[in-house]
Amino acid sequence: MEYDFRQIEKKWQRTWKQTGAYTVSNDNDKPKFYVLDMFPYPSGAGLHVGHPLGYIASDIFSRYKRLKGFNVLHPMGFDSFGLPAEQYAIETGQHPSDTTEKNIQRYHQQLDNIGFCYDWSREVRTSDPSYYKWTQYIFLQLFDSWYNRILQKAERIAILTAIFEKEGNVNLPAPGNKDLAFTASEWTTYNEKTRLNTLMQYRLAYLAYGEVNWCEALGTVLANDEVVNGVSERGGHPVVKKKLHQWYLRITEYGDRLLQGLEQVDFSDAMKDMQRNWIGKSQGAEINFTLTPPSPRRGEGPGKHPYEDEKTLISEIEAKEKRPGQGYADYKVFNEMSFENANENRANPTEAEHVLWNALKNKGTGFKFRRQHPIENYIADFVCLNVWLIVEIDGAYHNRPEQKDIDRKRDEDLQKIGFKTLRFTNDRVLQNIDGVLEEIRKLCEDQRSNRITNDHTGENDDQRQSADGPSPLRGEAGVRVYTTRPDTIFGVDFMVLAPEHELVKQITTADQQKEIDDYLNYVQTRSERERLAEVKSITGAFTGAYVSNPFDGREIPIWISEYVLAGYGTGAIMAVPCGDQRDYNFAKHFNIPITNIIGDAYNGEEANPTKDATLHNSGFMNGLVMRDAMPVAIDKIEELGIGKHQVNYRMRDAGFSRQRYWGEPFPIVYKEGIPYPLTESDLPVELPYVDSYGPGPEGEGPLANLKDWVLLPSPVPGEGPGMRETNTMPGYAGSSWYFLRYMDPHNQKTFVDRKAADYWGQVDLYIGGTEHAVGHLLYSRLWTKVLCDLGYIGFDEPYKKLVNQGMIQGSSRFVYKLVVKKSNEDRDQIKQRVISEIFYSLSYYLEFKQGRLKDDDLMVLLNQVSGGKAYNLIPRNENFSIDIVPIHVDVKYFDGVELNIEGFRKSKSEFTEAIFVPEKDGKYLSGAEVEKMSKSKYNVVSPDDIVERYGADTFRMYEMFLGPIDQSKPWDTKGIEGVHRFLRKFWRLYVDEVKGLIVTNEEPTPAELKVLHRTIKKIEDDTGRFSFNTAVSGFMIAANDLADLKCHKRAILEPLLILITPYAPHIAEELYQMLVVSSSLSPGEGRGEVPEGRGEVSVLNATYPTLEEKYLVESSKEYPLSINGKVRSSLTLPLDMPQQEVEAQVLENDVVQKWLDGKAPKKIIYVKGKMINVVT
RNA sequence: GCCCGGGUGGCGGAAUUGGUAGACGCAGCAGACUCAAAAUCUGCCGUCCGCAAGGAUGUGCUGGUUCGAUUCCAGUCCCGGGCACCA
């Protein structure tokens, strides 16, 4: 009886399906084990042989664990929302749900062919409303949560509002806006809109107006990890920054926990490093350097204020006003004098100011005002810092046209910083103080709402990176920097601001204005891509302004440069050229003198970023090692009140909206611009069916075109109309929690029952590719932590162990085509002309490229194979030259590297008449190269073809045999023969072609038992450590040994079947059934066909054989006998022989005597059970 | 540039704690069976010298530690992956 894998595999796949062999119960006494694959996106191309690698590994492990007595959950599903289906829909007009369904069918079939043990009754599809209902539900939970930094966990919004009512937000600075501050009583005065806007600054899923990665070609925004080198990860389209209203997940709040969680999970170091890198936590200090007034000493003269010329005018007016000096103060350039002026003015208010102040100071508006308060370059009459509102009272001179310009400029300047100015005339204040107050109050409220909502400015939004609450000193004049090296503060030689930094326009001196403007222009004209593509060049400009070093008072010039990013830290750095290479390069380029604070450690030619040098020129820190100086510096900085210890993260909050159709709709409705969550009973918000997938108006998604769907007459009974959110969720939404749904896939009440979640718990083994290191894995970890904090599940890391499978690369094949070029023309104009399809075999190509074959030689060869027609085929004259170029050919036309010429001829009409110049032995050989498997390289191998030709068991074992699971390796179809031969050999241990089953009940010999138990040990060890390739070789060795021993004994062969079941389940089941139905055997007796439908006894549920060490115990060992470390001979000795006797035996050995040549050895090294070495 | 991996026959790879380098398989060569083919089986298979016995050499390169190094240490080159002006 032959090994008929086709019939066997089909039969058992059918049987297992019928008997529900893979159905898993949540109610089981056995210990649980959860094995998960990263579920696939069902693409139109189907699976290639690279995809199942991880699935096979997890399948083997699942089956192994099941045989070892575990209740194993091993599910599969589809990540079926996503861009490609939509792109395909745009191109072909087919609805994504149709193509997705079709693709899933195909995947199903392909996966089933390979014989995986998935419990398909638990299948999930992220695009199925019954699934995404719960994705939407979890989104609502994120929306209804905030991160309590004190308790380090997510809590419900209701808890937050309760706290606000009690104590305002003094202890809970808003992560979305660190300048937001209000008291309990202020909170109680807030209207609904203000409250909701305030809460939005805390929610874990929040809406904000911010800079996003906009991809025009895809018509959507992309998350940071979906942008690679300034272009989209999918498709490589350009990505630009754009400001849009977007949903975000506040992942930055979880930065620390995501970092700490890595300590508890078993991921590869590379994977952990990638995540740590992405999170990018750094410790340092934020320091404020105060601006120094322009000083004549520097020979630049005082910075000339644009309105200095107005002095005459002013004095004129002053004479008429009641208070001399006041007018001038308005335009005074900011310096220390401002404070004096302010104090002076407070003492001398005008009458109108006095009246208004009395009304404002006892909170007549409900908002706190200050008077005569310096703000940047100006002094405001009245200001409410909470809502950024300035109130000015204007005297008569403000009516003059010149003054109006000045006022407008002033208002604009303040507007740029964020202040709104409200102006009243003296008369109005004096005549209608109540009306003025009401107007101020109203504007305050508006300002408050606006400020709360509009503060998410994407990349410029530094508050989202700082976990430590509000930063000091806003509005105080100075340059705030973030540094990880406060110990180097005495080495600061200049400051650098990002070009976009808000201070730039305020501090630039008149002299430097042009230079700065030119530089800003230059920066603006450069796209993101240019900046990235360009080799780092040193550019920058000097602002003309200075700060002083708080420790030694040194004046430090302020520069701007592209190399400082607006989006990280404070957007400004203190440059220490002796310790930072970029600062060094910048200093050299612009001739800025460098201060050395590390003595000999600095060689003057490059920066030295060491932390181990001793500090010089560093005031009170002199003599300290830098590493130790850091806390000293921070303490001092905090003591002086000029800064504080600060933790920064590189990671940004995750954008959560896409302007696409094929994704989860948001369960959100807008009323008067405010987003409201729908209730659970409104879920799922089903994705409406559309016919066109074009973008909506103003960067909105396709859903915005569905007016009927968008407009809700009355979202909540008894309330006004609302508009649906038209964005959809990104690809990672559904995949962030799918592992939970498998545990309880049909639950209608909740996304996973707590009992089911408690039973299955963490995924014990997760297998997938490294490409999800910072995307899916990080988001999935975040969701798990939130759901754990909120009490839905009892663990906060989803995946206990992660194994990354490597890529299977394609092996491309080339043929070498002759082309004729016109050679006497410009390079660009060379016209390639194909006279006929002529292909040279590999060796000619190589020799031609090495110059060992010339054009004429090629012609001679061609003449031979074409029967003397070469010169008819290729018209030759001196204007032409010939060349050979490699072209990709589909691997299916090759047997190894030999071309199947007939098959190739048939593949395309132009090849039918092709001429081949073969090697001397008549074979046409191709070139081969290892490349990524892809359609365009014609090197894709489909698992379907392989399974059809060799069977699923062979395919499974071969994929494992290729090499270590986590390594990338090329596919080589030829090599599969070896594994297939092995399985046939394995089969022949049990079944004879003629006699049928030949398994006997004879007693096994010690040698046979040794083979079995050695194999048990090997397979258990190797499977346990995911070394599947060596396990397969272990099976081969066992089969070879047993065949040599002519062993056909049931006592050996039955346990062996169970061992191989995880790897090759079909053949194992077939043979097992034969053995089971023939319980008493004599030689030659055996059943042939095994009937279908026998589910009650199955090798899938057999008991795993137990290793018995006693069969492996050896009494003697053949030792390698080496002399001076080189093996010269071997010597078999009993293992229990004492050392002295061993040494005596060794000395008697002929080979040893020969090498000793009569001399006594210096030493004999004897390692019991390992080796013997004689040292002469 | 920084951070991780990795360099072993013609090829995929093995050597789990420092102890016989090249398991297992592919490809190749020689042979058996066969009218023939397929299938199967046997032998050889890192390189160099040698008929052989045997010897020399050999895990990217240069050193070191050790009785003994693919394995540990230092330096260096190359390949792959990740991050990339992150202060």
mmCIF file with all atom_site columns, C-alpha atoms in Angstrom, chain A residues 227-327:
data_model
loop_
_atom_site.group_PDB
_atom_site.id
_atom_site.type_symbol
_atom_site.label_atom_id
_atom_site.label_alt_id
_atom_site.label_comp_id
_atom_site.label_asym_id
_atom_site.label_entity_id
_atom_site.label_seq_id
_atom_site.pdbx_PDB_ins_code
_atom_site.Cartn_x
_atom_site.Cartn_y
_atom_site.Cartn_z
_atom_site.occupancy
_atom_site.B_iso_or_equiv
_atom_site.pdbx_formal_charge
_atom_site.auth_seq_id
_atom_site.auth_comp_id
_atom_site.auth_asym_id
_atom_site.auth_atom_id
_atom_site.pdbx_PDB_model_num
ATOM 1   C CA . VAL A 1 227 ? 4.643   57.073  7.838  1.00 0.00 ? 227 VAL A CA 1
ATOM 2   C CA . VAL A 1 228 ? 8.081   55.926  6.783  1.00 0.00 ? 228 VAL A CA 1
ATOM 3   C CA . ASN A 1 229 ? 10.685  58.448  5.671  1.00 0.00 ? 229 ASN A CA 1
ATOM 4   C CA . GLY A 1 230 ? 8.074   61.059  4.947  1.00 0.00 ? 230 GLY A CA 1
ATOM 5   C CA . VAL A 1 231 ? 6.006   58.810  2.690  1.00 0.00 ? 231 VAL A CA 1
ATOM 6   C CA . SER A 1 232 ? 3.124   56.469  3.416  1.00 0.00 ? 232 SER A CA 1
ATOM 7   C CA . GLU A 1 233 ? 4.021   52.962  4.469  1.00 0.00 ? 233 GLU A CA 1
ATOM 8   C CA . ARG A 1 234 ? 1.431   51.587  2.078  1.00 0.00 ? 234 ARG A CA 1
ATOM 9   C CA . GLY A 1 235 ? 2.035   52.819  -1.423 1.00 0.00 ? 235 GLY A CA 1
ATOM 10  C CA . GLY A 1 236 ? 4.873   55.238  -0.700 1.00 0.00 ? 236 GLY A CA 1
ATOM 11  C CA . HIS A 1 237 ? 2.815   58.373  -1.312 1.00 0.00 ? 237 HIS A CA 1
ATOM 12  C CA . PRO A 1 238 ? 3.991   61.767  -0.051 1.00 0.00 ? 238 PRO A CA 1
ATOM 13  C CA . VAL A 1 239 ? 2.763   62.819  3.368  1.00 0.00 ? 239 VAL A CA 1
ATOM 14  C CA . VAL A 1 240 ? 2.397   66.410  4.510  1.00 0.00 ? 240 VAL A CA 1
ATOM 15  C CA . LYS A 1 241 ? 1.421   68.115  7.730  1.00 0.00 ? 241 LYS A CA 1
ATOM 16  C CA . LYS A 1 242 ? -2.104  69.403  7.879  1.00 0.00 ? 242 LYS A CA 1
ATOM 17  C CA . LYS A 1 243 ? -4.341  70.738  10.591 1.00 0.00 ? 243 LYS A CA 1
ATOM 18  C CA . LEU A 1 244 ? -7.558  68.821  11.079 1.00 0.00 ? 244 LEU A CA 1
ATOM 19  C CA . HIS A 1 245 ? -10.019 67.806  13.722 1.00 0.00 ? 245 HIS A CA 1
ATOM 20  C CA . GLN A 1 246 ? -9.014  64.328  14.679 1.00 0.00 ? 246 GLN A CA 1
ATOM 21  C CA . TRP A 1 247 ? -9.644  61.678  17.245 1.00 0.00 ? 247 TRP A CA 1
ATOM 22  C CA . TYR A 1 248 ? -6.645  60.650  19.282 1.00 0.00 ? 248 TYR A CA 1
ATOM 23  C CA . LEU A 1 249 ? -5.849  57.979  21.824 1.00 0.00 ? 249 LEU A CA 1
ATOM 24  C CA . ARG A 1 250 ? -3.944  59.396  24.763 1.00 0.00 ? 250 ARG A CA 1
ATOM 25  C CA . ILE A 1 251 ? -1.278  56.696  24.679 1.00 0.00 ? 251 ILE A CA 1
ATOM 26  C CA . THR A 1 252 ? 1.331   59.114  26.062 1.00 0.00 ? 252 THR A CA 1
ATOM 27  C CA . GLU A 1 253 ? -0.297  58.825  29.462 1.00 0.00 ? 253 GLU A CA 1
ATOM 28  C CA . TYR A 1 254 ? 0.572   55.142  29.429 1.00 0.00 ? 254 TYR A CA 1
ATOM 29  C CA . GLY A 1 255 ? 4.188   55.686  28.402 1.00 0.00 ? 255 GLY A CA 1
ATOM 30  C CA . ASP A 1 256 ? 5.576   54.533  31.701 1.00 0.00 ? 256 ASP A CA 1
ATOM 31  C CA . ARG A 1 257 ? 3.326   51.552  32.086 1.00 0.00 ? 257 ARG A CA 1
ATOM 32  C CA . LEU A 1 258 ? 3.966   50.409  28.548 1.00 0.00 ? 258 LEU A CA 1
ATOM 33  C CA . LEU A 1 259 ? 7.631   50.590  29.392 1.00 0.00 ? 259 LEU A CA 1
ATOM 34  C CA . GLN A 1 260 ? 7.330   48.786  32.702 1.00 0.00 ? 260 GLN A CA 1
ATOM 35  C CA . GLY A 1 261 ? 5.095   46.111  31.199 1.00 0.00 ? 261 GLY A CA 1
ATOM 36  C CA . LEU A 1 262 ? 7.924   45.040  28.934 1.00 0.00 ? 262 LEU A CA 1
ATOM 37  C CA . GLU A 1 263 ? 9.727   43.716  31.992 1.00 0.00 ? 263 GLU A CA 1
ATOM 38  C CA . GLN A 1 264 ? 7.023   41.123  32.547 1.00 0.00 ? 264 GLN A CA 1
ATOM 39  C CA . VAL A 1 265 ? 6.669   39.744  29.047 1.00 0.00 ? 265 VAL A CA 1
ATOM 40  C CA . ASP A 1 266 ? 8.768   37.334  27.085 1.00 0.00 ? 266 ASP A CA 1
ATOM 41  C CA . PHE A 1 267 ? 9.477   39.180  23.842 1.00 0.00 ? 267 PHE A CA 1
ATOM 42  C CA . SER A 1 268 ? 12.784  39.184  22.036 1.00 0.00 ? 268 SER A CA 1
ATOM 43  C CA . ASP A 1 269 ? 15.204  41.890  23.095 1.00 0.00 ? 269 ASP A CA 1
ATOM 44  C CA . ALA A 1 270 ? 15.058  43.361  19.627 1.00 0.00 ? 270 ALA A CA 1
ATOM 45  C CA . MET A 1 271 ? 11.302  43.694  19.912 1.00 0.00 ? 271 MET A CA 1
ATOM 46  C CA . LYS A 1 272 ? 11.494  45.261  23.351 1.00 0.00 ? 272 LYS A CA 1
ATOM 47  C CA . ASP A 1 273 ? 14.175  47.637  22.178 1.00 0.00 ? 273 ASP A CA 1
ATOM 48  C CA . MET A 1 274 ? 12.033  48.751  19.291 1.00 0.00 ? 274 MET A CA 1
ATOM 49  C CA . GLN A 1 275 ? 9.173   49.531  21.642 1.00 0.00 ? 275 GLN A CA 1
ATOM 50  C CA . ARG A 1 276 ? 11.389  51.294  24.149 1.00 0.00 ? 276 ARG A CA 1
ATOM 51  C CA . ASN A 1 277 ? 12.852  53.294  21.339 1.00 0.00 ? 277 ASN A CA 1
ATOM 52  C CA . TRP A 1 278 ? 9.456   54.272  20.061 1.00 0.00 ? 278 TRP A CA 1
ATOM 53  C CA . ILE A 1 279 ? 8.290   55.357  23.491 1.00 0.00 ? 279 ILE A CA 1
ATOM 54  C CA . GLY A 1 280 ? 11.574  57.205  23.844 1.00 0.00 ? 280 GLY A CA 1
ATOM 55  C CA . LYS A 1 281 ? 11.539  58.112  27.509 1.00 0.00 ? 281 LYS A CA 1
ATOM 56  C CA . SER A 1 282 ? 14.253  60.453  28.644 1.00 0.00 ? 282 SER A CA 1
ATOM 57  C CA . GLN A 1 283 ? 15.127  62.095  31.935 1.00 0.00 ? 283 GLN A CA 1
ATOM 58  C CA . GLY A 1 284 ? 16.429  65.592  32.171 1.00 0.00 ? 284 GLY A CA 1
ATOM 59  C CA . ALA A 1 285 ? 15.574  69.102  33.150 1.00 0.00 ? 285 ALA A CA 1
ATOM 60  C CA . GLU A 1 286 ? 13.593  71.947  31.794 1.00 0.00 ? 286 GLU A CA 1
ATOM 61  C CA . ILE A 1 287 ? 15.459  75.179  32.363 1.00 0.00 ? 287 ILE A CA 1
ATOM 62  C CA . ASN A 1 288 ? 14.477  78.761  31.743 1.00 0.00 ? 288 ASN A CA 1
ATOM 63  C CA . PHE A 1 289 ? 17.193  81.115  30.531 1.00 0.00 ? 289 PHE A CA 1
ATOM 64  C CA . THR A 1 290 ? 16.132  84.727  30.961 1.00 0.00 ? 290 THR A CA 1
ATOM 65  C CA . LEU A 1 291 ? 16.552  87.140  28.109 1.00 0.00 ? 291 LEU A CA 1
ATOM 66  C CA . THR A 1 292 ? 19.044  89.903  28.622 1.00 0.00 ? 292 THR A CA 1
ATOM 67  C CA . PRO A 1 293 ? 18.293  93.428  27.493 1.00 0.00 ? 293 PRO A CA 1
ATOM 68  C CA . PRO A 1 294 ? 20.158  94.541  24.431 1.00 0.00 ? 294 PRO A CA 1
ATOM 69  C CA . SER A 1 295 ? 23.396  96.059  25.556 1.00 0.00 ? 295 SER A CA 1
ATOM 70  C CA . PRO A 1 296 ? 25.420  98.824  23.935 1.00 0.00 ? 296 PRO A CA 1
ATOM 71  C CA . ARG A 1 297 ? 28.548  97.064  25.056 1.00 0.00 ? 297 ARG A CA 1
ATOM 72  C CA . ARG A 1 298 ? 28.180  94.646  22.218 1.00 0.00 ? 298 ARG A CA 1
ATOM 73  C CA . GLY A 1 299 ? 28.391  97.543  19.834 1.00 0.00 ? 299 GLY A CA 1
ATOM 74  C CA . GLU A 1 300 ? 25.084  96.781  18.227 1.00 0.00 ? 300 GLU A CA 1
ATOM 75  C CA . GLY A 1 301 ? 23.216  99.544  19.926 1.00 0.00 ? 301 GLY A CA 1
ATOM 76  C CA . PRO A 1 302 ? 19.989  98.981  21.698 1.00 0.00 ? 302 PRO A CA 1
ATOM 77  C CA . GLY A 1 303 ? 17.375  97.067  19.825 1.00 0.00 ? 303 GLY A CA 1
ATOM 78  C CA . LYS A 1 304 ? 15.414  99.719  18.064 1.00 0.00 ? 304 LYS A CA 1
ATOM 79  C CA . HIS A 1 305 ? 11.750  99.500  18.660 1.00 0.00 ? 305 HIS A CA 1
ATOM 80  C CA . PRO A 1 306 ? 9.589   100.201 15.638 1.00 0.00 ? 306 PRO A CA 1
ATOM 81  C CA . TYR A 1 307 ? 7.650   102.800 17.527 1.00 0.00 ? 307 TYR A CA 1
ATOM 82  C CA . GLU A 1 308 ? 10.526  104.714 18.982 1.00 0.00 ? 308 GLU A CA 1
ATOM 83  C CA . ASP A 1 309 ? 9.826   107.375 16.387 1.00 0.00 ? 309 ASP A CA 1
ATOM 84  C CA . GLU A 1 310 ? 6.483   107.995 17.899 1.00 0.00 ? 310 GLU A CA 1
ATOM 85  C CA . LYS A 1 311 ? 8.034   109.485 20.984 1.00 0.00 ? 311 LYS A CA 1
ATOM 86  C CA . THR A 1 312 ? 7.315   113.007 20.006 1.00 0.00 ? 312 THR A CA 1
ATOM 87  C CA . LEU A 1 313 ? 3.754   112.186 19.347 1.00 0.00 ? 313 LEU A CA 1
ATOM 88  C CA . ILE A 1 314 ? 3.478   110.472 22.627 1.00 0.00 ? 314 ILE A CA 1
ATOM 89  C CA . SER A 1 315 ? 4.821   113.248 24.744 1.00 0.00 ? 315 SER A CA 1
ATOM 90  C CA . GLU A 1 316 ? 2.383   115.542 23.045 1.00 0.00 ? 316 GLU A CA 1
ATOM 91  C CA . ILE A 1 317 ? -0.476  113.330 23.998 1.00 0.00 ? 317 ILE A CA 1
ATOM 92  C CA . GLU A 1 318 ? 0.803   112.737 27.440 1.00 0.00 ? 318 GLU A CA 1
ATOM 93  C CA . ALA A 1 319 ? 0.523   116.355 28.174 1.00 0.00 ? 319 ALA A CA 1
ATOM 94  C CA . LYS A 1 320 ? -3.178  116.164 27.491 1.00 0.00 ? 320 LYS A CA 1
ATOM 95  C CA . GLU A 1 321 ? -3.820  112.973 29.370 1.00 0.00 ? 321 GLU A CA 1
ATOM 96  C CA . LYS A 1 322 ? -4.267  112.877 33.064 1.00 0.00 ? 322 LYS A CA 1
ATOM 97  C CA . ARG A 1 323 ? -1.274  110.656 33.679 1.00 0.00 ? 323 ARG A CA 1
ATOM 98  C CA . PRO A 1 324 ? 2.120   111.387 32.242 1.00 0.00 ? 324 PRO A CA 1
ATOM 99  C CA . GLY A 1 325 ? 4.213   108.377 31.221 1.00 0.00 ? 325 GLY A CA 1
ATOM 100 C CA . GLN A 1 326 ? 1.368   106.005 30.663 1.00 0.00 ? 326 GLN A CA 1
ATOM 101 C CA . GLY A 1 327 ? 1.296   106.294 26.919 1.00 0.00 ? 327 GLY A CA 1
#
